[in-house]
């Protein structure tokens, strides 16, 4: 039977609603690439029996829309995905079912239905807040490096890409940066057993190309020769829209 001109070769049920999820990427899963995370969610959607909408054509894909995935090697408490559905579902029940089907380290934290007329998820996020832990770095050394970095008008670092080095102005994207302390009792106990651990919090605009935590660290190396002797730990704490005070608005509050 021939396909009507202009019609999809493999029509799929329409998308009737969308649910947005905030999830964390923790532990060993911080080394998972965005593609690995996307595949894990696609498997979880099937296991949980979610009525997910699919694209049209001969190779349909579940309608999962991602925003600003964290770089490989970084942890996150604020990753976002929007799922298109062919039937209405309770967002809390959907979150629970997916959380149970996902591997440990990918943890669903919150969910909300995207009401008609709501701005696109990408339009509700233009910056991230990061916590970067630098073991065996004295807080005073980090503070001095940050003072020099923030006073600079431009700090160019060389990012290694498959097409060779690429210059990136790390300073232009940084809204604020400063020292902070551990915010969890277990972290305070762990830090006390180490030989110093400086912790910084920085708010970074989403630019093109995106400025990542390793770019900020590279900038500190350029301006102050700050070189952590052991690998650092970067965790995205939040994403959202910057307000006039440099704070982030939760996308789910839009």
Coordinates of N, CA and C in Angstrom, one line a residue:
X1 N 0.9 -1.2 0.0 CA 0.0 0.0 0.0 C 0.9 1.2 0.0
X2 N 0.7 2.2 -0.9 CA 1.5 3.3 -1.0 C 1.2 4.3 0.1
X3 N 2.2 5.1 0.4 CA 2.1 6.1 1.5 C 1.6 7.4 0.8
X4 N 0.6 8.0 1.5 CA 0.1 9.3 1.0 C 1.2 10.4 0.9
X5 N 1.3 11.1 -0.1 CA 2.3 12.1 -0.3 C 2.2 13.1 0.9
X6 N 3.4 13.4 1.5 CA 3.4 14.3 2.6 C 3.2 13.7 3.9
X7 N 2.8 12.4 4.0 CA 2.6 11.7 5.2 C 3.9 11.0 5.7
X8 N 4.0 10.8 7.0 CA 5.2 10.1 7.5 C 5.1 8.6 7.1
X9 N 6.3 8.0 6.8 CA 6.4 6.6 6.4 C 6.0 5.7 7.5
X10 N 6.2 6.1 8.7 CA 5.8 5.3 9.9 C 5.2 6.2 11.0
X11 N 4.0 6.6 10.8 CA 3.3 7.5 11.7 C 3.3 7.0 13.1
X12 N 3.6 7.9 14.1 CA 3.6 7.5 15.5 C 2.5 8.3 16.2
X13 N 2.0 7.8 17.4 CA 1.0 8.6 18.1 C 1.5 9.9 18.5
X14 N 0.7 10.9 18.5 CA 1.1 12.3 18.7 C 1.6 12.5 20.2
X15 N 2.4 13.5 20.4 CA 2.8 14.0 21.7 C 1.7 14.8 22.3
X16 N 1.1 14.4 23.5 CA 0.0 15.1 24.1 C 0.4 15.9 25.3
X17 N 1.6 15.6 25.9 CA 2.1 16.4 27.0 C 3.5 16.1 27.2
X18 N 4.2 16.9 28.0 CA 5.6 16.8 28.3 C 5.9 16.9 29.7
X19 N 6.8 16.1 30.2 CA 7.2 16.2 31.6 C 8.7 16.5 31.7
X20 N 9.1 17.4 32.5 CA 10.5 17.8 32.7 C 11.0 17.2 34.0
X21 N 12.2 16.6 33.9 CA 12.9 16.0 35.1 C 14.2 16.7 35.4
X22 N 14.5 16.8 36.7 CA 15.8 17.2 37.1 C 16.4 16.0 37.7
X23 N 17.6 15.6 37.3 CA 18.3 14.5 37.9 C 19.7 14.7 38.2
X24 N 20.3 13.9 39.0 CA 21.7 14.0 39.4 C 22.6 12.9 38.7
X25 N 23.8 13.3 38.5 CA 24.8 12.4 38.0 C 25.9 12.3 39.1
X26 N 26.0 11.1 39.7 CA 26.9 11.0 40.9 C 27.8 9.8 40.8
X27 N 28.8 9.9 41.7 CA 29.7 8.7 41.9 C 30.4 8.4 40.6
X28 N 30.5 7.1 40.3 CA 31.2 6.7 39.1 C 30.5 7.2 37.8
X29 N 29.2 7.4 37.9 CA 28.5 7.9 36.7 C 28.9 9.2 36.2
X30 N 29.7 10.0 37.0 CA 30.2 11.2 36.5 C 31.1 11.0 35.3
X31 N 31.7 9.8 35.2 CA 32.5 9.6 34.0 C 31.8 9.1 32.8
X32 N 30.4 9.0 32.9 CA 29.6 8.6 31.8 C 29.5 9.8 30.8
X33 N 29.6 9.6 29.6 CA 29.4 10.6 28.6 C 27.9 10.9 28.5
X34 N 27.6 12.1 27.8 CA 26.2 12.4 27.6 C 25.5 11.3 26.8
X35 N 26.2 10.7 25.8 CA 25.5 9.6 25.0 C 25.2 8.4 25.9
X36 N 26.1 8.1 26.9 CA 25.8 7.0 27.8 C 24.6 7.3 28.7
X37 N 24.5 8.5 29.1 CA 23.4 8.9 30.0 C 22.1 8.9 29.1
X38 N 22.1 9.3 27.9 CA 20.9 9.3 27.1 C 20.5 7.9 26.8
X39 N 21.4 7.0 26.6 CA 21.1 5.5 26.4 C 20.5 4.9 27.7
X40 N 21.0 5.3 28.8 CA 20.5 4.8 30.1 C 19.0 5.2 30.3
X41 N 18.7 6.5 29.9 CA 17.4 7.0 30.0 C 16.4 6.3 29.1
X42 N 16.9 6.0 27.9 CA 16.1 5.3 26.9 C 15.7 3.9 27.3
X43 N 16.7 3.2 27.9 CA 16.4 1.9 28.5 C 15.5 2.0 29.6
X44 N 15.7 3.0 30.5 CA 14.8 3.1 31.7 C 13.4 3.4 31.3
X45 N 13.2 4.2 30.2 CA 11.9 4.5 29.7 C 11.1 3.2 29.3
X46 N 11.9 2.4 28.6 CA 11.3 1.1 28.2 C 11.0 0.2 29.4
X47 N 11.9 0.1 30.3 CA 11.7 -0.8 31.4 C 10.5 -0.3 32.3
X48 N 10.4 1.0 32.4 CA 9.3 1.5 33.3 C 8.0 1.6 32.6
X49 N 7.9 1.2 31.3 CA 6.6 1.3 30.6 C 6.1 2.7 30.4
X50 N 6.9 3.6 30.2 CA 6.5 5.0 30.1 C 5.9 5.2 28.7
X51 N 4.8 5.8 28.6 CA 4.1 6.1 27.2 C 4.9 7.2 26.5
X52 N 6.1 7.0 26.2 CA 6.9 8.0 25.6 C 6.6 8.1 24.1
X53 N 6.6 9.4 23.6 CA 6.4 9.6 22.2 C 7.6 9.3 21.4
X54 N 7.5 9.0 20.1 CA 8.6 8.7 19.3 C 8.6 9.5 18.0
X55 N 9.8 9.7 17.5 CA 9.9 10.4 16.2 C 9.3 9.6 15.1
X56 N 9.0 10.2 14.0 CA 8.4 9.5 12.8 C 9.6 8.9 12.0
X57 N 9.2 8.0 11.0 CA 10.2 7.5 10.1 C 10.5 6.0 10.4
X58 N 11.5 5.5 9.6 CA 11.8 4.1 9.7 C 12.6 3.7 10.9
X59 N 13.2 4.7 11.6 CA 14.1 4.4 12.7 C 13.6 5.4 13.9
X60 N 12.5 5.2 14.4 CA 11.9 6.1 15.4 C 12.8 6.1 16.7
X61 N 12.9 7.3 17.3 CA 13.6 7.5 18.6 C 12.7 8.1 19.6
X62 N 12.8 7.7 20.9 CA 12.0 8.3 21.9 C 12.3 9.8 22.0
X63 N 11.2 10.6 22.2 CA 11.4 12.1 22.2 C 11.9 12.5 23.6
X64 N 13.2 12.5 23.7 CA 13.8 13.0 25.0 C 14.7 14.2 24.5
X65 N 14.4 15.4 25.2 CA 15.1 16.6 24.8 C 16.0 17.0 26.0
X66 N 17.3 17.2 25.7 CA 18.3 17.5 26.7 C 18.7 18.9 26.7
X67 N 19.1 19.5 27.8 CA 19.6 20.8 27.9 C 20.9 20.9 28.7
X68 N 22.0 21.4 28.0 CA 23.2 21.7 28.7 C 23.8 20.5 29.5
X69 N 24.1 19.4 28.9 CA 24.6 18.2 29.6 C 26.0 18.6 30.2
X70 N 26.2 18.1 31.4 CA 27.5 18.3 32.1 C 28.6 17.6 31.4
X71 N 29.8 18.1 31.3 CA 31.0 17.5 30.7 C 31.3 16.1 31.3
X72 N 31.8 15.2 30.5 CA 32.3 13.9 31.0 C 33.3 14.2 32.1
X73 N 33.2 13.4 33.2 CA 34.1 13.6 34.3 C 33.6 14.5 35.4
X74 N 32.5 15.2 35.2 CA 32.0 16.1 36.2 C 30.7 15.5 36.8
X75 N 30.5 15.7 38.1 CA 29.2 15.3 38.7 C 28.2 16.5 38.6
X76 N 27.0 16.1 38.9 CA 25.9 17.2 38.8 C 24.7 16.9 39.7
X77 N 24.2 17.9 40.2 CA 22.9 17.8 41.0 C 21.8 18.5 40.2
X78 N 22.0 18.9 39.0 CA 21.1 19.7 38.2 C 21.2 19.5 36.7
X79 N 20.9 18.2 36.3 CA 20.7 17.9 34.9 C 19.2 17.9 34.5
X80 N 18.9 18.3 33.3 CA 17.5 18.4 32.9 C 17.2 17.6 31.6
X81 N 16.1 17.0 31.6 CA 15.6 16.3 30.4 C 14.1 16.5 30.3
X82 N 13.6 16.7 29.1 CA 12.1 16.8 28.9 C 11.7 15.6 28.1
X83 N 10.6 14.9 28.5 CA 10.1 13.7 27.9 C 8.7 14.0 27.2
X84 N 8.6 13.7 25.9 CA 7.3 13.8 25.3 C 6.5 12.5 25.5
X85 N 5.2 12.7 25.8 CA 4.4 11.5 26.1 C 3.2 11.5 25.2
X86 N 2.7 10.2 25.0 CA 1.5 10.0 24.2 C 0.3 10.0 25.1
X87 N 0.4 10.0 26.4 CA -0.7 10.0 27.3 C -0.3 10.8 28.6
X88 N -1.3 11.4 29.2 CA -0.9 12.2 30.4 C -0.5 11.2 31.5
X89 N 0.5 11.6 32.3 CA 0.9 10.8 33.5 C 1.1 11.7 34.7
X90 N 1.1 11.2 35.9 CA 1.4 11.9 37.0 C 3.0 12.1 37.1
X91 N 3.4 13.3 37.1 CA 4.9 13.5 37.0 C 5.7 12.9 38.2
X92 N 5.1 12.9 39.4 CA 5.7 12.2 40.5 C 5.8 10.7 40.3
X93 N 4.8 10.1 39.8 CA 4.8 8.7 39.5 C 5.8 8.4 38.4
X94 N 5.9 9.2 37.4 CA 6.9 9.0 36.3 C 8.3 9.1 36.9
X95 N 8.5 10.1 37.7 CA 9.9 10.3 38.3 C 10.2 9.0 39.2
X96 N 9.3 8.5 39.9 CA 9.6 7.4 40.8 C 9.9 6.1 39.9
X97 N 9.1 5.9 38.9 CA 9.3 4.7 38.0 C 10.7 4.8 37.3
X98 N 11.0 6.0 36.8 CA 12.3 6.1 36.1 C 13.5 6.0 37.1
X99 N 13.3 6.6 38.2 CA 14.4 6.5 39.2 C 14.7 5.0 39.6
X100 N 13.7 4.2 39.7 CA 13.9 2.8 40.0 C 14.5 2.0 38.9
X101 N 14.3 2.5 37.6 CA 14.8 1.8 36.5 C 16.2 2.2 36.0
X102 N 16.6 3.4 36.6 CA 17.9 3.9 36.2 C 19.0 3.3 37.0
X103 N 20.3 3.2 36.5 CA 21.4 2.7 37.3 C 21.7 3.6 38.5
X104 N 22.3 3.1 39.6 CA 22.7 3.9 40.7 C 23.7 4.9 40.2
X105 N 23.4 6.2 40.7 CA 24.3 7.3 40.2 C 23.5 8.2 39.3
X106 N 22.5 7.7 38.6 CA 21.6 8.6 37.9 C 20.3 8.6 38.7
X107 N 20.1 9.7 39.4 CA 19.0 9.8 40.4 C 18.0 10.9 40.0
X108 N 16.8 10.6 39.8 CA 15.7 11.6 39.5 C 15.4 12.4 40.8
X109 N 15.5 13.7 40.8 CA 15.3 14.5 42.0 C 14.0 15.3 42.0
X110 N 13.5 15.6 40.8 CA 12.2 16.4 40.8 C 11.6 16.3 39.4
X111 N 10.3 16.6 39.3 CA 9.6 16.5 38.0 C 8.5 17.5 38.0
X112 N 8.1 17.9 36.8 CA 7.0 18.9 36.7 C 6.5 18.7 35.2
X113 N 5.2 18.9 35.1 CA 4.5 18.9 33.8 C 4.8 20.3 33.1
X114 N 5.2 20.2 31.9 CA 5.4 21.5 31.1 C 4.0 21.9 30.5
X115 N 3.4 22.9 31.2 CA 2.1 23.3 30.8 C 2.1 24.0 29.4
X116 N 1.0 23.9 28.6 CA 1.0 24.6 27.3 C 1.3 26.1 27.5
X117 N 2.2 26.6 26.6 CA 2.5 28.0 26.6 C 3.8 28.3 27.5
X118 N 4.2 27.2 28.2 CA 5.4 27.4 29.0 C 6.6 27.6 28.1
X119 N 7.6 28.5 28.5 CA 8.8 28.6 27.6 C 9.5 27.3 27.5
X120 N 10.2 27.2 26.4 CA 11.1 26.0 26.2 C 12.1 25.9 27.3
X121 N 12.4 24.7 27.7 CA 13.4 24.4 28.8 C 14.7 25.1 28.5
X122 N 15.1 25.1 27.3 CA 16.4 25.8 26.9 C 16.4 27.3 27.2
X123 N 15.1 27.9 27.1 CA 15.0 29.3 27.3 C 15.0 29.7 28.8
X124 N 15.0 28.7 29.6 CA 14.9 28.9 31.1 C 16.3 28.7 31.8
X125 N 17.3 28.4 30.9 CA 18.6 28.2 31.5 C 19.7 28.9 30.7
X126 N 20.4 29.8 31.3 CA 21.5 30.5 30.6 C 22.8 30.5 31.5
X127 N 22.8 29.8 32.6 CA 24.1 29.8 33.4 C 24.0 28.6 34.4
X128 N 25.2 28.3 34.9 CA 25.3 27.2 35.9 C 26.1 27.6 37.1
X129 N 25.8 27.0 38.2 CA 26.7 27.2 39.4 C 27.4 25.9 39.7
X130 N 28.7 26.1 39.8 CA 29.6 24.9 40.0 C 30.3 25.0 41.4
X131 N 30.6 23.8 42.0 CA 31.5 23.7 43.1 C 32.7 22.9 42.6
X132 N 33.9 23.4 42.8 CA 35.1 22.8 42.4 C 36.0 22.6 43.6
X133 N 36.3 21.3 43.9 CA 37.1 21.0 45.0 C 38.5 20.7 44.5
X134 N 39.5 21.3 45.2 CA 40.9 21.2 44.8 C 41.7 20.6 46.0
X135 N 41.8 19.3 46.1 CA 42.5 18.7 47.2 C 44.0 19.1 47.2
X136 N 44.5 19.2 48.4 CA 45.9 19.5 48.6 C 46.3 20.9 48.0
X137 N 45.3 21.8 47.9 CA 45.6 23.2 47.6 C 45.1 24.0 48.8
X138 N 46.0 24.9 49.2 CA 45.7 25.8 50.3 C 44.6 26.8 49.9
X139 N 43.6 27.0 50.8 CA 42.6 28.0 50.4 C 43.2 29.4 50.1
X140 N 44.2 29.8 50.8 CA 44.9 31.1 50.6 C 45.4 31.2 49.2
X141 N 46.0 30.1 48.7 CA 46.5 30.1 47.3 C 45.4 30.2 46.3
X142 N 44.3 29.5 46.5 CA 43.2 29.6 45.6 C 42.6 31.0 45.7
X143 N 42.5 31.6 46.8 CA 42.0 33.0 47.0 C 42.8 34.0 46.2
X144 N 44.1 33.9 46.3 CA 45.0 34.8 45.6 C 44.9 34.6 44.1
X145 N 44.8 33.3 43.6 CA 44.6 33.1 42.2 C 43.3 33.7 41.7
X146 N 42.3 33.5 42.4 CA 40.9 34.0 42.0 C 41.0 35.5 41.9
X147 N 41.7 36.2 42.9 CA 41.7 37.7 42.8 C 42.4 38.1 41.5
X148 N 43.4 37.5 41.1 CA 44.1 37.8 39.8 C 43.2 37.5 38.7
X149 N 42.5 36.4 38.7 CA 41.7 36.0 37.6 C 40.5 37.0 37.4
X150 N 39.8 37.3 38.5 CA 38.7 38.2 38.4 C 39.0 39.6 38.0
X151 N 40.2 40.0 38.3 CA 40.7 41.3 38.0 C 41.0 41.5 36.5
X152 N 41.2 40.3 35.8 CA 41.6 40.3 34.4 C 40.4 40.6 33.5
X153 N 40.7 41.2 32.4 CA 39.6 41.5 31.4 C 39.4 40.3 30.5
X154 N 40.5 39.5 30.3 CA 40.4 38.4 29.4 C 41.5 37.4 29.8
X155 N 41.1 36.1 29.9 CA 42.1 35.0 30.1 C 41.8 33.9 29.1
X156 N 42.7 33.8 28.2 CA 42.5 32.8 27.1 C 43.2 31.5 27.4
X157 N 42.5 30.4 27.3 CA 43.1 29.1 27.5 C 43.0 28.3 26.2
X158 N 43.8 27.3 26.1 CA 43.8 26.5 24.9 C 43.1 25.2 25.2
X159 N 42.0 25.0 24.5 CA 41.2 23.7 24.7 C 41.6 22.8 23.6
X160 N 41.9 21.6 24.0 CA 42.3 20.5 23.1 C 41.1 19.9 22.5
X161 N 40.9 20.0 21.1 CA 39.8 19.4 20.4 C 40.3 18.4 19.4
X162 N 39.4 17.7 18.8 CA 39.9 16.7 17.7 C 40.4 17.4 16.5
X163 N 40.2 18.7 16.4 CA 40.7 19.5 15.3 C 41.9 20.3 15.7
X164 N 42.4 20.0 16.9 CA 43.6 20.8 17.4 C 43.2 21.8 18.5
X165 N 44.2 22.5 19.0 CA 43.9 23.5 20.1 C 43.0 24.6 19.6
X166 N 42.1 25.0 20.6 CA 41.1 26.0 20.3 C 41.2 27.1 21.4
X167 N 41.4 28.3 21.1 CA 41.4 29.3 22.2 C 40.0 29.6 22.7
X168 N 39.9 29.7 24.0 CA 38.7 30.0 24.7 C 38.9 31.1 25.8
X169 N 38.1 32.1 25.8 CA 38.2 33.2 26.8 C 37.4 32.7 28.0
X170 N 38.1 32.2 29.0 CA 37.4 31.6 30.2 C 36.9 32.8 31.1
X171 N 37.5 33.9 31.1 CA 37.1 35.0 32.0 C 35.7 35.6 31.5
X172 N 35.5 35.6 30.3 CA 34.2 36.3 29.8 C 33.0 35.6 30.3
X173 N 33.0 34.3 30.5 CA 31.8 33.6 30.9 C 31.6 33.6 32.4
X174 N 32.6 33.9 33.2 CA 32.5 33.7 34.6 C 31.8 35.0 35.2
X175 N 30.7 34.8 35.9 CA 30.0 35.8 36.5 C 30.5 36.1 37.9
X176 N 30.8 35.1 38.6 CA 31.4 35.2 40.0 C 32.2 34.0 40.3
X177 N 33.1 34.1 41.3 CA 33.9 33.0 41.8 C 34.4 33.4 43.1
X178 N 34.4 32.4 44.0 CA 34.9 32.7 45.4 C 35.1 31.4 46.2
X179 N 35.8 31.5 47.3 CA 36.0 30.4 48.2 C 34.7 30.1 48.9
X180 N 34.5 28.8 49.2 CA 33.4 28.4 50.0 C 33.9 27.2 50.9
X181 N 33.0 26.8 51.8 CA 33.3 25.7 52.7 C 32.5 24.5 52.3
X182 N 32.8 23.3 52.8 CA 32.0 22.1 52.6 C 30.6 22.2 53.2
X183 N 29.6 21.8 52.5 CA 28.3 22.0 53.0 C 27.6 20.7 53.4
X184 N 28.3 19.7 53.8 CA 27.7 18.5 54.2 C 28.6 17.9 55.4
X185 N 28.0 17.4 56.5 CA 28.9 16.9 57.6 C 29.9 15.9 57.2
X186 N 29.5 15.0 56.3 CA 30.4 13.9 55.8 C 31.6 14.5 55.1
X187 N 31.3 15.6 54.3 CA 32.4 16.3 53.6 C 33.3 16.9 54.6
X188 N 32.8 17.6 55.6 CA 33.7 18.2 56.6 C 34.6 17.2 57.2
X189 N 34.1 16.0 57.6 CA 34.9 15.0 58.2 C 36.0 14.5 57.2
X190 N 35.6 14.3 56.0 CA 36.5 13.8 55.0 C 37.6 14.9 54.7
X191 N 37.2 16.2 54.6 CA 38.2 17.2 54.3 C 39.2 17.3 55.5
X192 N 38.7 17.1 56.7 CA 39.6 17.3 57.9 C 40.7 16.3 57.8
X193 N 40.5 15.1 57.2 CA 41.5 14.1 57.1 C 42.5 14.3 56.0
X194 N 42.2 15.3 55.1 CA 43.1 15.6 54.0 C 44.1 16.6 54.4
X195 N 45.1 16.7 53.6 CA 46.1 17.8 53.7 C 45.7 19.0 53.0
X196 N 44.6 19.6 53.5 CA 44.1 20.8 52.9 C 43.2 20.5 51.7
X197 N 42.1 21.3 51.5 CA 41.3 21.1 50.3 C 40.6 22.4 50.1
X198 N 41.0 23.2 49.1 CA 40.3 24.5 48.8 C 39.1 24.2 48.0
X199 N 38.0 24.9 48.3 CA 36.8 24.7 47.5 C 36.3 26.0 47.0
X200 N 36.0 26.1 45.7 CA 35.5 27.3 45.1 C 34.1 27.1 44.6
X201 N 33.3 28.1 44.5 CA 32.0 28.1 43.9 C 32.0 29.2 42.8
X202 N 31.6 28.8 41.6 CA 31.6 29.8 40.5 C 30.3 29.7 39.7
X203 N 29.8 30.8 39.3 CA 28.7 30.9 38.4 C 29.2 31.2 37.0
X204 N 28.8 30.4 36.0 CA 29.4 30.5 34.7 C 28.2 30.6 33.7
X205 N 28.3 31.6 32.8 CA 27.3 31.7 31.8 C 27.4 30.6 30.7
X206 N 26.3 30.2 30.1 CA 26.4 29.3 29.0 C 26.7 30.1 27.7
X207 N 27.9 29.9 27.2 CA 28.4 30.6 26.0 C 28.7 29.6 24.9
X208 N 29.0 30.2 23.8 CA 29.5 29.4 22.6 C 30.9 29.8 22.2
X209 N 31.9 29.0 22.4 CA 31.8 27.6 23.0 C 31.6 27.7 24.5
X210 N 31.1 26.6 25.1 CA 30.8 26.6 26.5 C 32.1 26.6 27.3
X211 N 32.1 27.4 28.4 CA 33.3 27.4 29.3 C 33.0 26.3 30.4
X212 N 33.9 25.4 30.5 CA 33.8 24.2 31.4 C 34.6 24.4 32.6
X213 N 34.4 23.6 33.7 CA 35.3 23.8 34.9 C 36.7 23.6 34.6
X214 N 37.1 22.7 33.7 CA 38.5 22.6 33.4 C 39.1 23.8 32.7
X215 N 38.2 24.6 32.0 CA 38.7 25.9 31.4 C 39.0 26.9 32.5
X216 N 38.1 26.9 33.5 CA 38.4 27.9 34.7 C 39.7 27.5 35.4
X217 N 39.9 26.2 35.6 CA 41.1 25.8 36.2 C 42.3 26.1 35.4
X218 N 42.2 25.9 34.0 CA 43.2 26.3 33.1 C 43.5 27.8 33.2
X219 N 42.5 28.6 33.4 CA 42.7 30.0 33.5 C 43.5 30.4 34.8
X220 N 43.2 29.7 35.9 CA 43.9 29.9 37.1 C 45.4 29.5 37.0
X221 N 45.6 28.5 36.2 CA 47.0 28.1 35.9 C 47.7 29.2 35.1
X222 N 47.0 29.8 34.1 CA 47.6 30.9 33.3 C 47.9 32.1 34.1
X223 N 47.0 32.6 34.9 CA 47.2 33.8 35.6 C 48.0 33.7 36.9
X224 N 48.0 32.5 37.5 CA 48.7 32.4 38.9 C 49.5 31.2 39.0
X225 N 49.6 30.4 38.0 CA 50.4 29.2 38.0 C 49.9 28.2 39.1
X226 N 48.5 28.2 39.3 CA 47.9 27.3 40.3 C 47.7 26.0 39.6
X227 N 48.4 25.0 40.2 CA 48.4 23.6 39.6 C 48.1 22.6 40.7
X228 N 46.8 22.2 40.8 CA 46.5 21.2 41.8 C 47.3 19.9 41.6
X229 N 47.9 19.3 42.7 CA 48.7 18.2 42.5 C 47.9 16.9 42.2
X230 N 46.7 16.9 42.5 CA 45.8 15.7 42.3 C 44.6 16.1 41.6
X231 N 43.8 15.2 41.0 CA 42.6 15.6 40.2 C 41.6 16.3 41.1
X232 N 40.9 17.3 40.5 CA 39.9 18.0 41.2 C 38.6 17.3 41.0
X233 N 37.6 17.8 41.8 CA 36.2 17.3 41.7 C 35.3 18.4 41.4
X234 N 34.6 18.4 40.2 CA 33.7 19.5 39.9 C 32.3 18.9 39.9
X235 N 31.4 19.7 40.6 CA 30.0 19.3 40.7 C 29.1 20.5 40.3
X236 N 28.2 20.3 39.3 CA 27.2 21.3 39.0 C 26.1 21.3 40.1
X237 N 25.9 22.4 40.7 CA 24.9 22.5 41.8 C 23.6 23.0 41.3
X238 N 23.6 23.8 40.2 CA 22.3 24.4 39.8 C 22.5 24.9 38.4
X239 N 21.3 25.0 37.7 CA 21.2 25.7 36.4 C 20.0 26.5 36.4
X240 N 20.0 27.6 35.6 CA 18.8 28.5 35.6 C 19.1 29.8 34.9
X241 N 18.2 30.7 35.0 CA 18.4 32.1 34.4 C 19.0 33.0 35.5
X242 N 20.0 33.7 35.0 CA 20.6 34.7 35.9 C 19.7 35.9 36.1
X243 N 19.6 36.3 37.4 CA 18.9 37.5 37.7 C 19.8 38.7 37.9
X244 N 19.3 39.8 38.3 CA 20.1 41.0 38.4 C 21.2 40.9 39.5
X245 N 21.0 40.0 40.5 CA 21.9 39.8 41.6 C 23.0 38.8 41.3
X246 N 22.9 38.2 40.1 CA 23.8 37.1 39.8 C 23.4 35.8 40.3
X247 N 22.2 35.6 40.8 CA 21.6 34.4 41.3 C 20.9 33.7 40.2
X248 N 20.6 32.4 40.4 CA 20.0 31.6 39.3 C 18.5 31.3 39.7
X249 N 17.6 31.4 38.8 CA 16.2 31.1 39.0 C 16.0 29.7 38.6
X250 N 15.3 28.9 39.5 CA 15.0 27.5 39.2 C 14.1 27.4 38.0
X251 N 14.5 26.6 37.0 CA 13.7 26.5 35.8 C 12.3 25.9 36.1
X252 N 12.1 25.2 37.2 CA 10.8 24.6 37.5 C 9.9 25.7 38.2
X253 N 10.4 26.8 38.5 CA 9.6 27.9 39.1 C 9.1 28.8 38.0
X254 N 9.5 28.6 36.8 CA 9.1 29.5 35.7 C 7.5 29.5 35.6

